[in-house]
Amino acid sequence: MTFDVITIFPGFFSSLLEYGVLKRARAAGQASIRLHDLRDFTNDRHRTVDDRPFGGGPGMVFKPEPVFKAVAAVEAESPGRPSPVILLSPQGRLFTQGLAKELARQDHLTLICGRYEGVDERIAEHVATDEISIGDFVLSGGELPAALIMESVVRLLPGVLGNEESAWQESFTAPEAGPLEFGRALLDFPHYTRPADFRGWRVPEVLLSGNHEEIRRWRRQRALEKTWRRRPDLLAGFPLSEEDREWLGALQRDADVPRRELPAIISSLGEQKL
Ligand code: SAH
């Protein structure tokens, strides 16, 4: 998979490419990341990429010309099927594991990193095919969001993670869904390693029992419980088995939280007869 990143700070990405999954995927030829300095697509002596906003107000805005030129150059280098041109923006579609999986199906993505007050709206409207936000907060530039998206997409590419299983059984990924299917989500179950007793805190006995069925059930229950306590919104879209419903029903009965204080989503689950 190829990523073309358009940025005024190509150097920002150097450490990212030297570690972990991105380093390995690049070395193995599974991912290629091409960095384009937006200033290379300017015509003036000062290599100007920004200008003052029409209508007044503080800050500077990315001019359209350099960005349009940069995207055209990227597209000329990668002829073939049109591929997504993503503008990083706090106003975009919220990035999730599901969206990462959707993007991992592409063989080419172009990422445009904004700066300052943002970019001329015509970039969003006429050259970007998508706008993606990494969360409801504002950063100073699209470089961290682009890095984050590349990291989460590359680790989903077939063969990139040593053990293919490990991408499947994580938070936000239903184990029964293949690595490229939409994640219907549960949070991950807790993990433990040696020592079995650390400062008196013992690893749950069941994990030492060697009883695989018991371990499977324990993990499923912990994942359901964590999700129920921390991210009940995720349960709404999750296909619960009969056993899951029984367990959640028991949790709900034992909960010390008065029912009326439970998030609305749990109440609606309750109505479905847990
Ligand atoms: N004035 C803009 C924010 C500009 S922040 C607004 O309020 O919407 C400058 C740049 O940082 C943006 O153009 C975008 O590329 C990047 N950025 C900031 N926060 C982001 C977020 N949550 N997700 C993705 N990109 C973000």
PDB file of N, CA, C and O in Angstrom, residues 12 30 47-48 62 70 87 101 137 226 274:
ATOM      1  N   PHE A  12       8.974  15.833   9.931  1.00  0.00           N
ATOM      2  CA  PHE A  12       8.171  15.411  11.080  1.00  0.00           C
ATOM      3  C   PHE A  12       8.042  13.891  11.147  1.00  0.00           C
ATOM      4  O   PHE A  12       7.940  13.305  12.213  1.00  0.00           O
ATOM      5  N   GLN A  30       5.700  -3.922   2.140  1.00  0.00           N
ATOM      6  CA  GLN A  30       4.231  -3.997   2.279  1.00  0.00           C
ATOM      7  C   GLN A  30       3.612  -2.600   2.287  1.00  0.00           C
ATOM      8  O   GLN A  30       2.440  -2.441   1.971  1.00  0.00           O
ATOM      9  N   ARG A  47       8.317  30.736  -1.495  1.00  0.00           N
ATOM     10  CA  ARG A  47       7.664  29.433  -1.372  1.00  0.00           C
ATOM     11  C   ARG A  47       6.449  29.525  -0.441  1.00  0.00           C
ATOM     12  O   ARG A  47       6.282  28.761   0.505  1.00  0.00           O
ATOM     13  N   THR A  48       5.573  30.469  -0.747  1.00  0.00           N
ATOM     14  CA  THR A  48       4.438  30.768   0.129  1.00  0.00           C
ATOM     15  C   THR A  48       3.316  29.748  -0.023  1.00  0.00           C
ATOM     16  O   THR A  48       2.830  29.509  -1.136  1.00  0.00           O
ATOM     17  N   PHE A  62      -4.142  27.859   4.302  1.00  0.00           N
ATOM     18  CA  PHE A  62      -3.438  27.269   3.145  1.00  0.00           C
ATOM     19  C   PHE A  62      -4.096  27.733   1.845  1.00  0.00           C
ATOM     20  O   PHE A  62      -5.317  27.628   1.696  1.00  0.00           O
ATOM     21  N   ALA A  70       0.125  19.778  -5.837  1.00  0.00           N
ATOM     22  CA  ALA A  70       0.751  18.619  -5.183  1.00  0.00           C
ATOM     23  C   ALA A  70      -0.077  17.365  -5.433  1.00  0.00           C
ATOM     24  O   ALA A  70       0.469  16.297  -5.758  1.00  0.00           O
ATOM     25  N   LEU A  87      -8.295  14.764   3.413  1.00  0.00           N
ATOM     26  CA  LEU A  87      -7.885  15.984   4.110  1.00  0.00           C
ATOM     27  C   LEU A  87      -8.059  15.743   5.603  1.00  0.00           C
ATOM     28  O   LEU A  87      -9.141  15.377   6.053  1.00  0.00           O
ATOM     29  N   LYS A 101     -10.102  -0.080   8.867  1.00  0.00           N
ATOM     30  CA  LYS A 101     -10.262  -1.300   8.066  1.00  0.00           C
ATOM     31  C   LYS A 101     -10.719  -0.983   6.653  1.00  0.00           C
ATOM     32  O   LYS A 101     -10.273  -1.610   5.698  1.00  0.00           O
ATOM     33  N   PHE A 137     -11.005  17.257  19.149  1.00  0.00           N
ATOM     34  CA  PHE A 137     -10.060  18.196  19.752  1.00  0.00           C
ATOM     35  C   PHE A 137      -9.288  18.799  18.601  1.00  0.00           C
ATOM     36  O   PHE A 137      -9.322  18.272  17.488  1.00  0.00           O
ATOM     37  N   LYS A 226     -15.990  -5.026  30.659  1.00  0.00           N
ATOM     38  CA  LYS A 226     -15.266  -3.765  30.447  1.00  0.00           C
ATOM     39  C   LYS A 226     -16.035  -2.860  29.498  1.00  0.00           C
ATOM     40  O   LYS A 226     -16.144  -1.655  29.711  1.00  0.00           O
ATOM     41  N   LEU A 274     -32.440  -8.860  28.453  1.00  0.00           N
ATOM     42  CA  LEU A 274     -31.093  -9.435  28.587  1.00  0.00           C
ATOM     43  C   LEU A 274     -31.206 -10.804  29.216  1.00  0.00           C
ATOM     44  O   LEU A 274     -31.952 -10.962  30.151  1.00  0.00           O
TER      45      LEU A 274
END
